[in-house]
Amino acid sequence: MKKRAFSGIQPTGKLHLGNYLGAIKNWVKNQERYENIYCVVNSHAITIQNNPEELKQKTFELFAMLLASGLDSNHSKLFIQSRIDYHPALAWILDCNIPMGDMNRMTQFKDKSKKNPKNINVGLFNYPALMAADILLYQSDFVPVGEDQKQHLELTRDVAIRFNEKYGECFKIPEPLIPEVGARIMSLDDPYSKMSKSNSSENGIIYMLDSKDMIIKKIKRATTDSLNEIAFDRERGGLYNLLCIYECLSNKSRSEIEKSFQGYGDLKNALAEAIFAELEPIQQEYTRLTSEGGYIHGLMTQNEEYIKDIARTTYEKAKSLVGLI
Ligand code: AQP
């Protein structure tokens, strides 16, 4: 029997190259290897997104973008988080089993609160409990995510282990699947911050729907240094980030890549071409899919019965184990 992979992505902002290389590309690559369940986590999105019409539109667009990127309904069950009520229900049970100290350590909450001090809400603080519920409901073996989610995955594993020990066997303990290359794509103009939908400046971020001209412009402006020597050196953050992006897209080894370019101009030209070559077919498919809106809306609810069955079984077990009637 195939192992199960589960992951989710928020319909906040516009999808970018970090989301694609850190998560989506790997979901697609491993599609035939695992039994896959992928989720548009719109309930997570309301921790930072508060325009209802925009949220509905972004949920639709993200769903279409995942399909356009190559997720295939024969191999991957895609669904919308808010349509399955067991997610917040299990999150509450987990909430009551997560020590405050564990939650207080979560760095993403600290980062996001610092960057948006006007919107520090309880949901944002509690995000990791809902994420743990998402994963544990589906008895997932693997969770393919970017490196930024590692700490949340550790919390998920800890709460599951503790719960199983305290109340009896209930949850499978999931393993993170973090890609060797592309796990942390950095902002182009601030290579020491991750590329992020809500935090990066427009110049620091390549969106999946950027035109070729836009990609060329942003890559040309990307921060490097004055050495003009091509080497995978973590200390040279700007160059290292560009080389890692190229590595994800080229299937070449690091030594081959280092020998391929004369200087930064040469690398930047090839990188912009490689990014557009990867994104162009996705953009075309996205345009095709979204022009048939009814088709996407039909797919958005297609897997719900299957998904609900798995979620219900886990939730009912957890509920009964803690003594809720
Ligand atoms: N820069 C990145 N490099 C590699 N992987 C990344 N991911 C996000 N940024 C990078 C991975 O994308 C998946 C979906 O992420 P998400 O949208 O659900 O939330 P996020 O991690 O918080 O992504 P953003 O772009 O930073 O969004 P905002 O700003 O809205 O919070 C995850 O697997 C993540 O690891």
Coordinates of C-alpha atoms and ligand atoms in Angstrom, one line a residue:
M1 CA 0.0 0.0 0.0
K2 CA 1.2 3.5 -0.8
K3 CA 2.2 5.8 2.0
R4 CA 0.0 8.9 2.4
A5 CA 1.2 12.5 1.8
F6 CA -0.7 15.5 3.1
S7 CA 0.0 19.2 2.8
G8 CA -1.8 22.5 2.5
I9 CA -1.3 26.0 1.2
Q10 CA -3.0 29.3 2.1
P11 CA -5.0 31.4 -0.3
T12 CA -3.3 34.6 0.9
G13 CA -1.5 36.9 -1.6
K14 CA -0.3 35.6 -4.9
L15 CA 1.6 32.4 -5.2
H16 CA 5.4 32.8 -5.7
L17 CA 8.4 30.9 -6.7
G18 CA 9.1 29.9 -3.1
N19 CA 5.7 28.3 -2.7
Y20 CA 6.3 26.5 -6.0
L21 CA 9.8 25.3 -5.5
G22 CA 9.5 24.6 -1.8
A23 CA 6.2 22.8 -2.0
I24 CA 4.0 22.5 -5.1
K25 CA 6.7 21.3 -7.5
N26 CA 7.5 18.4 -5.1
W27 CA 3.8 17.6 -4.6
V28 CA 3.6 17.1 -8.4
K29 CA 6.9 15.3 -8.7
N30 CA 6.0 12.7 -6.0
Q31 CA 2.4 12.3 -7.1
E32 CA 2.6 8.7 -8.3
R33 CA 4.8 7.7 -5.4
Y34 CA 2.3 8.5 -2.6
E35 CA -1.4 8.5 -2.0
N36 CA -1.9 12.3 -1.9
I37 CA -4.3 14.6 -0.1
Y38 CA -3.7 18.4 -0.7
C39 CA -5.7 21.1 0.8
V40 CA -6.3 24.8 0.2
V41 CA -6.2 26.0 3.8
N42 CA -8.5 28.9 3.7
S43 CA -9.4 28.7 7.4
H44 CA -5.7 29.5 8.1
A45 CA -5.9 32.4 5.7
I46 CA -8.4 34.3 7.9
T47 CA -5.7 34.8 10.4
I48 CA -4.3 37.5 8.1
Q49 CA -6.8 38.0 5.3
N50 CA -10.0 39.8 6.1
N51 CA -11.7 40.8 2.8
P52 CA -14.4 38.1 2.3
E53 CA -14.9 38.5 -1.4
E54 CA -11.2 38.6 -2.0
L55 CA -10.7 35.4 0.1
K56 CA -13.3 33.5 -2.0
Q57 CA -11.6 34.7 -5.2
K58 CA -8.2 33.7 -4.0
T59 CA -9.4 30.3 -2.9
F60 CA -10.7 29.7 -6.4
E61 CA -7.5 31.0 -8.0
L62 CA -5.2 28.9 -5.8
F63 CA -7.2 25.8 -6.5
A64 CA -6.9 26.5 -10.2
M65 CA -3.2 27.2 -9.9
L66 CA -2.6 23.8 -8.1
L67 CA -4.3 22.0 -11.0
A68 CA -2.4 24.1 -13.6
S69 CA 0.9 23.2 -11.9
G70 CA 0.2 19.6 -12.6
L71 CA -1.7 18.1 -9.6
D72 CA -3.9 15.5 -11.3
S73 CA -7.1 14.3 -9.8
N74 CA -6.2 10.7 -10.6
H75 CA -3.4 10.8 -8.1
S76 CA -4.1 13.7 -5.8
K77 CA -7.3 14.5 -3.8
L78 CA -7.6 18.2 -3.6
F79 CA -10.1 19.9 -1.3
I80 CA -11.0 23.1 0.6
Q81 CA -10.3 23.1 4.3
S82 CA -13.3 25.1 5.5
R83 CA -15.7 22.6 3.9
I84 CA -14.6 19.9 6.4
D85 CA -15.8 20.8 9.9
Y86 CA -13.6 18.2 11.6
H87 CA -10.5 20.5 11.2
P88 CA -11.5 23.2 13.8
A89 CA -13.2 20.5 15.9
L90 CA -10.0 18.4 16.2
A91 CA -7.9 21.6 16.7
W92 CA -9.9 22.3 19.9
I93 CA -9.1 18.9 21.3
L94 CA -5.4 19.4 20.4
D95 CA -5.5 22.9 21.9
C96 CA -6.4 21.4 25.2
N97 CA -3.3 19.1 24.9
I98 CA -0.7 21.6 23.8
P99 CA 1.2 23.3 26.7
M100 CA 1.3 27.1 26.3
G101 CA 5.2 26.9 26.5
D102 CA 5.3 24.9 23.3
M103 CA 3.0 27.4 21.4
N104 CA 5.0 30.4 22.8
R105 CA 8.1 29.0 21.1
M106 CA 6.7 29.2 17.5
T107 CA 8.8 31.7 15.5
Q108 CA 6.3 32.2 12.7
F109 CA 3.8 33.8 15.1
K110 CA 6.6 36.1 16.4
D111 CA 7.7 37.0 12.9
K112 CA 4.1 37.6 11.6
S113 CA 3.1 39.6 14.6
K114 CA 6.2 41.8 14.4
K115 CA 5.5 42.5 10.7
N116 CA 1.8 43.2 11.2
P117 CA 1.4 44.6 14.7
K118 CA -2.2 45.8 13.9
N119 CA -3.4 42.2 13.3
I120 CA -2.2 40.0 16.1
N121 CA -5.2 37.7 16.8
V122 CA -5.7 34.5 18.7
G123 CA -6.1 32.6 15.5
L124 CA -2.7 33.6 14.3
F125 CA -1.2 32.4 17.7
N126 CA -3.2 29.2 17.4
Y127 CA -2.4 28.5 13.8
P128 CA 0.0 25.6 14.6
A129 CA -2.8 23.7 16.4
L130 CA -5.1 23.9 13.4
M131 CA -2.2 22.9 11.2
A132 CA -1.6 19.9 13.5
A133 CA -5.3 19.0 13.2
D134 CA -5.1 19.2 9.3
I135 CA -2.3 16.8 9.2
L136 CA -3.4 14.3 12.0
L137 CA -6.9 14.0 10.7
Y138 CA -5.7 12.2 7.6
Q139 CA -3.3 9.8 9.3
S140 CA -0.5 11.2 7.1
D141 CA 2.8 9.5 6.7
F142 CA 4.5 12.4 5.1
V143 CA 4.1 16.2 5.0
P144 CA 5.9 17.8 2.1
V145 CA 6.6 21.4 3.1
G146 CA 9.3 24.1 2.8
E147 CA 11.8 24.5 5.7
D148 CA 9.8 27.3 7.3
Q149 CA 7.2 24.8 8.4
K150 CA 9.6 22.5 10.2
Q151 CA 8.9 23.9 13.6
H152 CA 5.1 23.5 13.1
L153 CA 5.7 19.9 12.0
E154 CA 7.7 19.2 15.2
L155 CA 4.8 20.6 17.3
T156 CA 2.4 18.3 15.4
R157 CA 4.5 15.3 16.1
D158 CA 4.9 16.2 19.8
V159 CA 1.2 16.7 20.3
A160 CA 0.4 13.4 18.5
I161 CA 2.9 11.4 20.5
R162 CA 1.7 12.9 23.8
F163 CA -1.9 12.3 22.9
N164 CA -1.3 8.7 21.9
E165 CA 0.5 8.0 25.2
K166 CA -2.0 9.7 27.3
Y167 CA -5.3 8.5 25.8
G168 CA -4.4 5.5 23.6
E169 CA -3.4 5.0 20.0
C170 CA -5.1 7.6 17.8
F171 CA -2.8 9.4 15.4
K172 CA -0.1 8.3 12.9
I173 CA 3.1 10.2 13.6
P174 CA 3.9 12.1 10.4
E175 CA 7.4 12.8 9.0
P176 CA 8.2 16.1 7.3
L177 CA 9.4 15.8 3.6
I178 CA 11.6 18.9 3.1
P179 CA 13.2 19.1 -0.3
E180 CA 17.0 19.0 -0.5
V181 CA 17.0 21.9 -2.9
G182 CA 14.5 24.8 -2.8
A183 CA 13.4 24.3 0.8
R184 CA 14.0 28.0 1.5
I185 CA 13.9 30.4 -1.4
M186 CA 14.9 33.9 -0.2
S187 CA 13.7 37.3 -1.2
L188 CA 15.6 38.7 -4.3
D189 CA 16.3 42.0 -2.7
D190 CA 16.8 40.8 0.9
P191 CA 18.4 37.4 0.6
Y192 CA 18.4 37.0 4.4
S193 CA 14.5 37.0 4.5
K194 CA 12.4 34.2 3.0
M195 CA 10.4 35.0 -0.2
S196 CA 6.9 35.4 1.2
K197 CA 3.5 36.4 -0.1
S198 CA 2.8 38.8 2.7
N199 CA 6.3 40.1 3.6
S200 CA 8.5 40.5 0.6
S201 CA 8.6 43.7 -1.5
E202 CA 7.4 43.5 -5.1
N203 CA 11.0 43.4 -6.4
G204 CA 12.0 40.6 -4.0
I205 CA 9.4 38.2 -5.2
I206 CA 8.7 36.3 -8.4
Y207 CA 5.0 35.5 -8.8
M208 CA 3.9 32.4 -10.6
L209 CA 1.9 34.7 -13.0
D210 CA 4.7 37.2 -13.7
S211 CA 5.4 38.0 -17.4
K212 CA 8.7 37.2 -18.9
D213 CA 9.7 40.9 -18.9
M214 CA 8.8 41.2 -15.2
I215 CA 10.9 38.1 -14.4
I216 CA 13.9 39.4 -16.3
K217 CA 13.6 42.8 -14.6
K218 CA 13.4 41.3 -11.1
I219 CA 16.2 38.9 -11.7
K220 CA 18.5 41.6 -13.1
R221 CA 17.8 43.8 -10.0
A222 CA 18.4 40.9 -7.6
T223 CA 21.0 41.6 -4.9
T224 CA 24.4 40.0 -5.4
D225 CA 27.9 41.2 -4.4
S226 CA 30.8 42.7 -6.3
L227 CA 33.0 39.6 -6.6
N228 CA 31.4 38.4 -9.9
E229 CA 32.6 34.8 -9.2
I230 CA 30.2 32.0 -9.4
A231 CA 30.3 29.7 -6.3
F232 CA 27.7 28.1 -4.0
D233 CA 28.7 30.0 -0.9
R234 CA 26.1 30.4 1.8
E235 CA 28.0 33.5 3.1
R236 CA 27.2 35.2 -0.2
G237 CA 23.4 35.1 0.4
G238 CA 22.2 36.9 -2.8
L239 CA 24.2 34.8 -5.2
Y240 CA 23.6 31.6 -3.3
N241 CA 19.9 32.2 -3.5
L242 CA 20.0 32.7 -7.3
L243 CA 22.2 29.6 -7.7
C244 CA 19.8 27.5 -5.6
I245 CA 16.8 28.6 -7.7
Y246 CA 18.8 27.7 -10.9
E247 CA 19.7 24.3 -9.3
C248 CA 16.0 23.5 -8.7
L249 CA 15.2 24.3 -12.3
S250 CA 18.1 22.9 -14.2
N251 CA 18.7 19.3 -12.9
K252 CA 22.5 20.1 -13.1
S253 CA 25.0 19.4 -10.3
R254 CA 26.5 22.3 -8.3
S255 CA 29.9 21.9 -9.9
E256 CA 28.4 21.9 -13.4
I257 CA 26.5 25.0 -12.6
E258 CA 29.6 26.7 -11.2
K259 CA 31.4 26.0 -14.4
S260 CA 28.5 27.1 -16.7
F261 CA 28.6 30.9 -16.2
Q262 CA 31.3 33.6 -16.7
G263 CA 29.8 36.1 -14.4
Y264 CA 26.6 37.3 -12.7
G265 CA 25.1 38.8 -15.9
D266 CA 25.4 35.5 -17.6
L267 CA 23.9 33.6 -14.7
K268 CA 21.0 36.1 -14.4
N269 CA 20.1 35.8 -18.1
A270 CA 20.0 32.0 -17.9
L271 CA 18.1 32.0 -14.7
A272 CA 15.4 34.3 -16.0
E273 CA 15.0 32.1 -19.0
A274 CA 14.8 29.0 -16.9
I275 CA 12.2 30.5 -14.6
F276 CA 10.0 31.5 -17.4
A277 CA 10.4 28.2 -19.2
E278 CA 9.1 26.5 -16.0
L279 CA 6.3 28.9 -15.4
E280 CA 5.0 29.6 -19.0
P281 CA 3.1 26.3 -19.4
I282 CA 1.6 26.6 -16.0
Q283 CA 0.5 30.2 -16.8
Q284 CA -1.1 29.0 -20.1
E285 CA -2.9 26.1 -18.3
Y286 CA -4.1 28.5 -15.5
T287 CA -5.6 30.9 -18.1
R288 CA -7.4 28.0 -19.8
L289 CA -8.7 26.6 -16.5
T290 CA -9.9 29.9 -15.1
S291 CA -11.7 30.8 -18.3
E292 CA -14.0 27.8 -17.6
G293 CA -14.9 28.8 -14.0
G294 CA -17.7 26.3 -13.6
Y295 CA -15.3 23.5 -14.3
I296 CA -13.1 24.5 -11.4
H297 CA -16.0 25.0 -9.0
G298 CA -17.1 21.5 -9.8
L299 CA -13.7 20.1 -8.9
M300 CA -13.5 22.1 -5.7
T301 CA -16.2 19.8 -4.1
Q302 CA -15.5 16.6 -6.0
N303 CA -13.4 14.8 -3.2
E304 CA -15.4 15.9 -0.2
E305 CA -17.1 12.6 0.7
Y306 CA -13.9 10.7 0.5
I307 CA -12.1 13.3 2.5
K308 CA -14.9 13.6 5.1
D309 CA -14.9 9.8 5.7
I310 CA -11.2 9.8 6.7
A311 CA -11.5 12.9 8.8
R312 CA -14.6 11.7 10.5
T313 CA -13.0 8.4 11.5
T314 CA -10.0 10.1 13.1
Y315 CA -12.1 12.8 14.8
E316 CA -14.6 10.4 16.3
K317 CA -11.8 8.3 17.7
A318 CA -10.0 11.3 19.3
K319 CA -13.4 12.6 20.6
S320 CA -14.3 9.4 22.3
L321 CA -10.7 8.9 23.7
V322 CA -10.9 12.2 25.5
G323 CA -14.3 11.4 26.9
L324 CA -16.5 13.7 24.8
I325 CA -20.0 12.2 24.1
Ligands
AQP1 N1 10.4 31.1 0.5 C1 10.0 29.8 0.5 N2 10.8 28.8 0.1 C2 10.4 27.5 0.1 N3 9.2 27.1 0.5 C3 8.3 28.1 0.8 N4 7.0 28.0 1.2 C4 6.6 29.3 1.5 N5 7.5 30.2 1.3 C5 8.6 29.5 0.9 C6 6.2 26.8 1.4 O1 5.0 27.0 0.6 C7 4.0 26.2 1.2 C8 2.8 27.0 1.4 O2 2.9 28.1 2.2 P1 1.7 28.9 2.7 O3 1.3 29.8 1.7 O4 0.6 28.1 3.3 O5 2.3 29.7 3.9 P2 3.7 30.3 4.2 O6 4.7 29.3 4.4 O7 3.5 31.3 5.3 O8 4.0 31.1 2.8 P3 4.2 32.6 2.6 O9 4.5 32.9 1.2 O10 5.2 33.1 3.6 O11 2.8 33.2 2.8 P4 2.3 34.2 3.9 O12 3.2 35.4 3.7 O13 0.9 34.5 3.5 O14 2.4 33.6 5.2 C9 4.6 25.7 2.6 O15 4.9 24.3 2.4 C10 5.8 26.5 2.8 O16 6.8 25.8 3.5

